[in-house]
mmCIF file of C-alpha atoms in Angstrom:
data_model
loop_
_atom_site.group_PDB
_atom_site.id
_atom_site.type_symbol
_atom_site.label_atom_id
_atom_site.label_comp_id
_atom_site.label_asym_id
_atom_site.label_seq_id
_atom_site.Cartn_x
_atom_site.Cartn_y
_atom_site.Cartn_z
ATOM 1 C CA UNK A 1 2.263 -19.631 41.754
ATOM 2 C CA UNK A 2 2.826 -21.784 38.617
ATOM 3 C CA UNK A 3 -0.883 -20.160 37.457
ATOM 4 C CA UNK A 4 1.056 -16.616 37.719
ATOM 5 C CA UNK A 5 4.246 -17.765 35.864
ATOM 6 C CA UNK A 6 1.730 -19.209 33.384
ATOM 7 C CA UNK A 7 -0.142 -16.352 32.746
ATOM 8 C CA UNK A 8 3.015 -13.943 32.475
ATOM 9 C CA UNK A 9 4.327 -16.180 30.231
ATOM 10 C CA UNK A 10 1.519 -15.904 27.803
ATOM 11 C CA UNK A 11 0.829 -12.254 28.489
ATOM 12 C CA UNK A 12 5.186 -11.677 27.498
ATOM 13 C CA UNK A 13 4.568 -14.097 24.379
ATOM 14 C CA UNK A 14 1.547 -12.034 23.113
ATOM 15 C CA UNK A 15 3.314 -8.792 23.767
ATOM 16 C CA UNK A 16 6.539 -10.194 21.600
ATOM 17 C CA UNK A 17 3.983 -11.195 19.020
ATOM 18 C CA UNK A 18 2.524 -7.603 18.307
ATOM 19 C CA UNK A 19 5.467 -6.449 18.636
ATOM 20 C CA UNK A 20 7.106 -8.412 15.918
ATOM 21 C CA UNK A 21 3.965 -7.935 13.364
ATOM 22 C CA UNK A 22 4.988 -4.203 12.921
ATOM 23 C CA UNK A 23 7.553 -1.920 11.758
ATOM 24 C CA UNK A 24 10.586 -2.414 14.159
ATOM 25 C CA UNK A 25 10.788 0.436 16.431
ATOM 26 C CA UNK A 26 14.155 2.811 16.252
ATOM 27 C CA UNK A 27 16.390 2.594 19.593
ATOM 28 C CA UNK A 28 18.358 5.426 18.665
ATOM 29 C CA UNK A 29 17.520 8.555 17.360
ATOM 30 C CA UNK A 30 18.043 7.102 13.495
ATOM 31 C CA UNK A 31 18.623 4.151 11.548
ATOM 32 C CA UNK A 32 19.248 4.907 8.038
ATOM 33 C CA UNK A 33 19.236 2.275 6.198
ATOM 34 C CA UNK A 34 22.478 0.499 4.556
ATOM 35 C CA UNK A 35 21.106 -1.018 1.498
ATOM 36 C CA UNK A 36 24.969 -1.662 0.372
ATOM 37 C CA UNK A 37 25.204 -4.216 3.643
ATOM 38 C CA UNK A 38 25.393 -8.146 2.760
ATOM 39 C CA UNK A 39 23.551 -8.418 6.110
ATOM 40 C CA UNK A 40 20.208 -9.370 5.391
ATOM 41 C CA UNK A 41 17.717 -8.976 8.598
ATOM 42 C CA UNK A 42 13.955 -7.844 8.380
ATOM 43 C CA UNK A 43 14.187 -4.285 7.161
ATOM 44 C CA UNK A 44 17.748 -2.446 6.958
ATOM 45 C CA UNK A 45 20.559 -2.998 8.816
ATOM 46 C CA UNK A 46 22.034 1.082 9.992
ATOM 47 C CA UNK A 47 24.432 2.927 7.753
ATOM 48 C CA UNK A 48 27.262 3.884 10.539
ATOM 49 C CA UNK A 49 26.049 7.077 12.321
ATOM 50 C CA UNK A 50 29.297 9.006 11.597
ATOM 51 C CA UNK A 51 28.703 8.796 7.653
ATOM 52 C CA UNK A 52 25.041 10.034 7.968
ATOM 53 C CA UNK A 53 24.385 13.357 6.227
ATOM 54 C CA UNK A 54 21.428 15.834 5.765
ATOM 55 C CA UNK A 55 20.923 14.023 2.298
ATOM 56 C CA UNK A 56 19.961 10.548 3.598
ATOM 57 C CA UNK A 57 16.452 12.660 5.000
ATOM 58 C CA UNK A 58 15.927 14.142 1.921
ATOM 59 C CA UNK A 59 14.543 13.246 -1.378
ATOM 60 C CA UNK A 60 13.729 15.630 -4.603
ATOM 61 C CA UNK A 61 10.708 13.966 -4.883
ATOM 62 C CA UNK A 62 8.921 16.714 -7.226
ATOM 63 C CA UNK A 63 5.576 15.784 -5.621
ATOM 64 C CA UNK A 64 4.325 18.878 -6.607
ATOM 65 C CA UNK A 65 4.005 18.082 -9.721
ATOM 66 C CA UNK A 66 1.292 16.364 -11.845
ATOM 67 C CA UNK A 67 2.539 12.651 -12.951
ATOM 68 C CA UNK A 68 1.278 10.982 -16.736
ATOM 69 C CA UNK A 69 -2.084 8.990 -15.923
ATOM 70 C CA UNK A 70 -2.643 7.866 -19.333
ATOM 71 C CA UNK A 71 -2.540 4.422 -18.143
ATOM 72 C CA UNK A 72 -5.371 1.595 -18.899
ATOM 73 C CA UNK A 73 -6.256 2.307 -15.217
ATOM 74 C CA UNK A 74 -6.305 6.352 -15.162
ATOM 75 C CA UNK A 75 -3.954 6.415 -12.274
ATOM 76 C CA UNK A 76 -0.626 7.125 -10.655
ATOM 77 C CA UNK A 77 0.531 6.348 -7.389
ATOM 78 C CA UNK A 78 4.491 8.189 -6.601
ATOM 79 C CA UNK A 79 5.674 6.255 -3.128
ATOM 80 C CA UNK A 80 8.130 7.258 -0.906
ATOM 81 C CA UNK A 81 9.065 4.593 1.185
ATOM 82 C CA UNK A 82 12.291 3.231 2.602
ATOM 83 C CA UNK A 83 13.370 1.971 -0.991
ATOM 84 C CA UNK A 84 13.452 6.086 -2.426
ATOM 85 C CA UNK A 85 14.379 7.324 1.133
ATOM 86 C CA UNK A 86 16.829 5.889 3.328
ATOM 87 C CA UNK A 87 16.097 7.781 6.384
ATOM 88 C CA UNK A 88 12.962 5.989 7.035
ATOM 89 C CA UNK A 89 14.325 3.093 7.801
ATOM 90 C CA UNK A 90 12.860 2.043 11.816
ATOM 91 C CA UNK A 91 10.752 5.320 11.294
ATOM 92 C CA UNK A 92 7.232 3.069 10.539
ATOM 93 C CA UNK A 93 6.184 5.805 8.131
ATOM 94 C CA UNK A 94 5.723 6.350 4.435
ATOM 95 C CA UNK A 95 3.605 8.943 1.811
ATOM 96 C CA UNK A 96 2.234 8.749 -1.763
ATOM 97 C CA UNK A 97 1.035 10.909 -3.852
ATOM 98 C CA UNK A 98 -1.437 9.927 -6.111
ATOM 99 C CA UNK A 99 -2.916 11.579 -9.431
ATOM 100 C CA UNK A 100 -6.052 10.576 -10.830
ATOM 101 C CA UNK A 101 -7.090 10.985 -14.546
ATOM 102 C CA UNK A 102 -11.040 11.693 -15.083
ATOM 103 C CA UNK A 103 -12.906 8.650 -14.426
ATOM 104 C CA UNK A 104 -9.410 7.057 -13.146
ATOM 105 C CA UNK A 105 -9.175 4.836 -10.111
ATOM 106 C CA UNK A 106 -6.363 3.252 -8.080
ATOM 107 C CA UNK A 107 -8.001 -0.427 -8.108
ATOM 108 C CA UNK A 108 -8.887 -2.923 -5.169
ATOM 109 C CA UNK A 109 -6.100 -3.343 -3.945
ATOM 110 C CA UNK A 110 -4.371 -3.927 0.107
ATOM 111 C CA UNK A 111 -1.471 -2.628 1.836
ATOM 112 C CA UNK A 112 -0.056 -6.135 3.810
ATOM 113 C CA UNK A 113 1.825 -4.200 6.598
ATOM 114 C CA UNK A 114 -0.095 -0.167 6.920
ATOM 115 C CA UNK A 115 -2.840 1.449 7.737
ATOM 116 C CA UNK A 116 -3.333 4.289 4.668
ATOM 117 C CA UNK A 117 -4.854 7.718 5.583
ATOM 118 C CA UNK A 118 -5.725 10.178 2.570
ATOM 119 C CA UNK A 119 -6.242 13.159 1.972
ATOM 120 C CA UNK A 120 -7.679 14.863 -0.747
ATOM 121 C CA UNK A 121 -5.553 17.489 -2.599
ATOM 122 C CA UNK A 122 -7.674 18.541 -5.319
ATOM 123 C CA UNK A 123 -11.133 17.102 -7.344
ATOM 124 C CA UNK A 124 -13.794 14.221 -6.141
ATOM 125 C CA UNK A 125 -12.851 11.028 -5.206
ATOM 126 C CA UNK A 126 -15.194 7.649 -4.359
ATOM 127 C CA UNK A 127 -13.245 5.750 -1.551
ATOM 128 C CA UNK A 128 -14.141 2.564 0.093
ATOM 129 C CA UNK A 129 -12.771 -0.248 1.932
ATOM 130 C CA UNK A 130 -14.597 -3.911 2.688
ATOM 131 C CA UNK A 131 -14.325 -5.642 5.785
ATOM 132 C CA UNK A 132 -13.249 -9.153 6.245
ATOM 133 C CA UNK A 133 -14.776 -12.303 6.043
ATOM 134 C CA UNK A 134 -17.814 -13.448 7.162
ATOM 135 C CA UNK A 135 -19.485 -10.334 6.095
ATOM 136 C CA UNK A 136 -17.705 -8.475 3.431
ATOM 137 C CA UNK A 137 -19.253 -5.200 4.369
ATOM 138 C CA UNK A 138 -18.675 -1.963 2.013
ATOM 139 C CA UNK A 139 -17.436 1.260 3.350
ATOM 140 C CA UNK A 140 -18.133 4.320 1.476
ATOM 141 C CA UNK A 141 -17.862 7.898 0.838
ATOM 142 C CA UNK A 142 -17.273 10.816 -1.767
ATOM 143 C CA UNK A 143 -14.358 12.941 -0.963
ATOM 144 C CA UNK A 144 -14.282 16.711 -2.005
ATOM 145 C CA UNK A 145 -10.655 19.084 -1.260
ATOM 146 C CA UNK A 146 -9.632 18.814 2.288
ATOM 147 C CA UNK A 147 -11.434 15.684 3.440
ATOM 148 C CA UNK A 148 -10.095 12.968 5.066
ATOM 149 C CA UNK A 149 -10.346 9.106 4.865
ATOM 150 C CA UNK A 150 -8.276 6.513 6.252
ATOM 151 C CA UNK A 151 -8.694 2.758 5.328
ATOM 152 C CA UNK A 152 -7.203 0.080 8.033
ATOM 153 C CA UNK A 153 -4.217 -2.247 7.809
ATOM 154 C CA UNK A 154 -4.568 -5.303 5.451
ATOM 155 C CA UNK A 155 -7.982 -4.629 4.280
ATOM 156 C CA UNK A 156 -8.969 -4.405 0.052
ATOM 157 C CA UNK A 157 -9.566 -0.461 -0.378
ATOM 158 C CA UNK A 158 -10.393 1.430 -3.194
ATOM 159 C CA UNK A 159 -10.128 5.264 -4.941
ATOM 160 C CA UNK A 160 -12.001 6.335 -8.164
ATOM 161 C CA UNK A 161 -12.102 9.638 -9.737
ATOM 162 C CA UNK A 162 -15.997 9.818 -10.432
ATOM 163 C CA UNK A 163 -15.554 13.133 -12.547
ATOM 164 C CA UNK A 164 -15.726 12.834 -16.075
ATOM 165 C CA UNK A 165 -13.998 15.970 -17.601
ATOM 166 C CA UNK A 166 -11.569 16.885 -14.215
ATOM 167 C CA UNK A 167 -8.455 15.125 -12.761
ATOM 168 C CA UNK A 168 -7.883 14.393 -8.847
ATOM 169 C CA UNK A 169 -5.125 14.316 -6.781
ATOM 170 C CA UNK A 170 -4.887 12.392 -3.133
ATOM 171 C CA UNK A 171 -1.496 12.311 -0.685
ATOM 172 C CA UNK A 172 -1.631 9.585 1.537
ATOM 173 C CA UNK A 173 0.342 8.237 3.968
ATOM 174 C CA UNK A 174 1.173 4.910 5.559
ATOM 175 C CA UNK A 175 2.208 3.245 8.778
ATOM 176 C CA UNK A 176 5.360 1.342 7.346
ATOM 177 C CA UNK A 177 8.683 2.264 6.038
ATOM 178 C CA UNK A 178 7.797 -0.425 3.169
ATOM 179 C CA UNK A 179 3.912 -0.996 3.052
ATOM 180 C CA UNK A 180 3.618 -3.230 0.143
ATOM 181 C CA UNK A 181 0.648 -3.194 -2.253
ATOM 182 C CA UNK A 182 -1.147 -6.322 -3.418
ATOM 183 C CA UNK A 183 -4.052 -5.715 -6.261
ATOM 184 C CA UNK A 184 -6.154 -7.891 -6.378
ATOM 185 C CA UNK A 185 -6.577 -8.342 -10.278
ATOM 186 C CA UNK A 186 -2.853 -8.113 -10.390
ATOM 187 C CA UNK A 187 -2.438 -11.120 -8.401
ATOM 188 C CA UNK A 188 -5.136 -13.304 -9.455
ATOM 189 C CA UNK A 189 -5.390 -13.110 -13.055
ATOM 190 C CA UNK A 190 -2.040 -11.633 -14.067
ATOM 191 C CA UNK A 191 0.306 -13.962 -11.360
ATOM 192 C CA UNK A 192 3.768 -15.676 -13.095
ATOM 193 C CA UNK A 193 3.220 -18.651 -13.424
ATOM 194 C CA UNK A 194 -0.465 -18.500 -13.782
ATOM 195 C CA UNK A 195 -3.006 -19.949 -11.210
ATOM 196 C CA UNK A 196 -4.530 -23.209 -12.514
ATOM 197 C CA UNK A 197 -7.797 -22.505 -14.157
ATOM 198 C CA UNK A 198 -9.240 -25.805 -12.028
ATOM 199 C CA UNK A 199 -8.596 -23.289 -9.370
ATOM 200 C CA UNK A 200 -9.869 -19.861 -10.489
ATOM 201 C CA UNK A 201 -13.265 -20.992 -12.419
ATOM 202 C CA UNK A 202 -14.292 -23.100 -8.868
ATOM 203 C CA UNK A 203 -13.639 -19.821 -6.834
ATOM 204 C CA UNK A 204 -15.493 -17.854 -9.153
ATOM 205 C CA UNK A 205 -17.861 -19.800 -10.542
ATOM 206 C CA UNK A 206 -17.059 -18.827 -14.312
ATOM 207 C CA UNK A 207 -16.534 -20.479 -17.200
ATOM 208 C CA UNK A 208 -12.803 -21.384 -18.084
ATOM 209 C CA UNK A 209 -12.773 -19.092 -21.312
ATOM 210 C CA UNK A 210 -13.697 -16.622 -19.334
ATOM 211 C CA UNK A 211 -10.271 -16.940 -16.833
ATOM 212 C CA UNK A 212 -8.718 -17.650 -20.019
ATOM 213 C CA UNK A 213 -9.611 -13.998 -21.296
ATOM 214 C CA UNK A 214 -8.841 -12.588 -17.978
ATOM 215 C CA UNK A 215 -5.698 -13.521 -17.729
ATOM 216 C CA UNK A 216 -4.463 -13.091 -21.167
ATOM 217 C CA UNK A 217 -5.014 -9.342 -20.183
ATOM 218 C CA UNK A 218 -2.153 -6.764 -19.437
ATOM 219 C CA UNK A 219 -2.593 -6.169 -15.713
ATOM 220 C CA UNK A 220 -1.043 -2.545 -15.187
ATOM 221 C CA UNK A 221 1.090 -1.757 -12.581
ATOM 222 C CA UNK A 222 0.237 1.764 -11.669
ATOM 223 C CA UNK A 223 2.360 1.918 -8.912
ATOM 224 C CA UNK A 224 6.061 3.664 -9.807
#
């Protein structure tokens, strides 16, 4: 008997701890969020049902319409997440649009908390995604209008624009009300304060001036 208590014990605490690594689920029809609230839990606390209009489901978003990729990167990702749209709060759900300037690419980069799945608007696009350690393994394919990729949770994904003389554009979206992007350059070279050198020439095996150049770089943020 103490064997079965045991086990439902650590079946309950498993449950409770896939639970709690994802978006929290709605237990009402809505939860827009209250960003005005001083109460500070993990998401948004809900605006008061009676003061909820049409307008907290809605944004003006414009995503029809080309965004400025003249960026050091070529590229332009427009989220809507809980931040731009309160209504998405508890929903687990976000979308992006993202423009691409010939030979642009959204770099390596991970989303901590959503699985991404895109879909290609208009142009080419290179996608890819690598797997975890030990093995690091590539994913890979060219997308063309109307195809389809989708790149799991927490792994270091890629898009690149391989055309030369024509833009792309991708709308993706993402298991989270609030994915969060990390890329990768971004973080390593171009963190505040800076990441000893000690640290970055032993992990890659470079040559201090090197890290020095790297970071001294303007790491674009082509996220908006």
């Amino acid at each position: 008997m103490a064997t079965s208590y045991f086990l439902i014990a650590v079946f309950l605490a498993l449950a409770s701890s896939q639970a709690i690594a994802s978006d929290p689920s709605p237990l009402q029809d809505f939860c827009v969020a209250d960003k005005d609230s001083p109460v500070k839990v993990n998401g948004f606390v809900c605006k008061d049902p009676m003061h909820v209009t049409a307008d907290d489901f809605f944004k003006a978003a414009k995503l029809d319409e080309p965004r400025n990729t003249k960026g050091k990167v070529g590229s332009n990702v427009t989220l809507i997440n809980v931040m731009q749209l309160a209504g998405l709060n508890t929903l687990g759900i976000s979308l992006a649009r993202i423009d691409f300037a010939p030979l642009g690419e959204n770099p390596p980069h991970t989303h901590p908390r959503a699985t991404e799945i895109l879909t290609v608007l208009e142009g080419t696009l290179y996608v890819g995604f690598v797997t975890s350690n030990p093995n690091n393994t590539l994913f890979t394919k060219v997308l063309h209008k109307g195809d389809v990729f989708v790149f799991p949770e927490g792994l270091i994904h890629f898009q690149f624009n391989p055309v030369h003389d024509k833009p792309a554009v991708a709308l993706a979206a993402l298991s989270s009300q609030n994915p969060g992007v990390i890329t990768i350059a971004n973080a390593v070279f171009g963190s505040k304060p800076p990441i000893s050198d000690d640290v970055l020439t032993k992990a890659f095996q470079v040559e201090k001036g090197t890290i020095d150049w790297l970071q001294a770089q303007f790491w674009e943020n082509n996220h908006y």
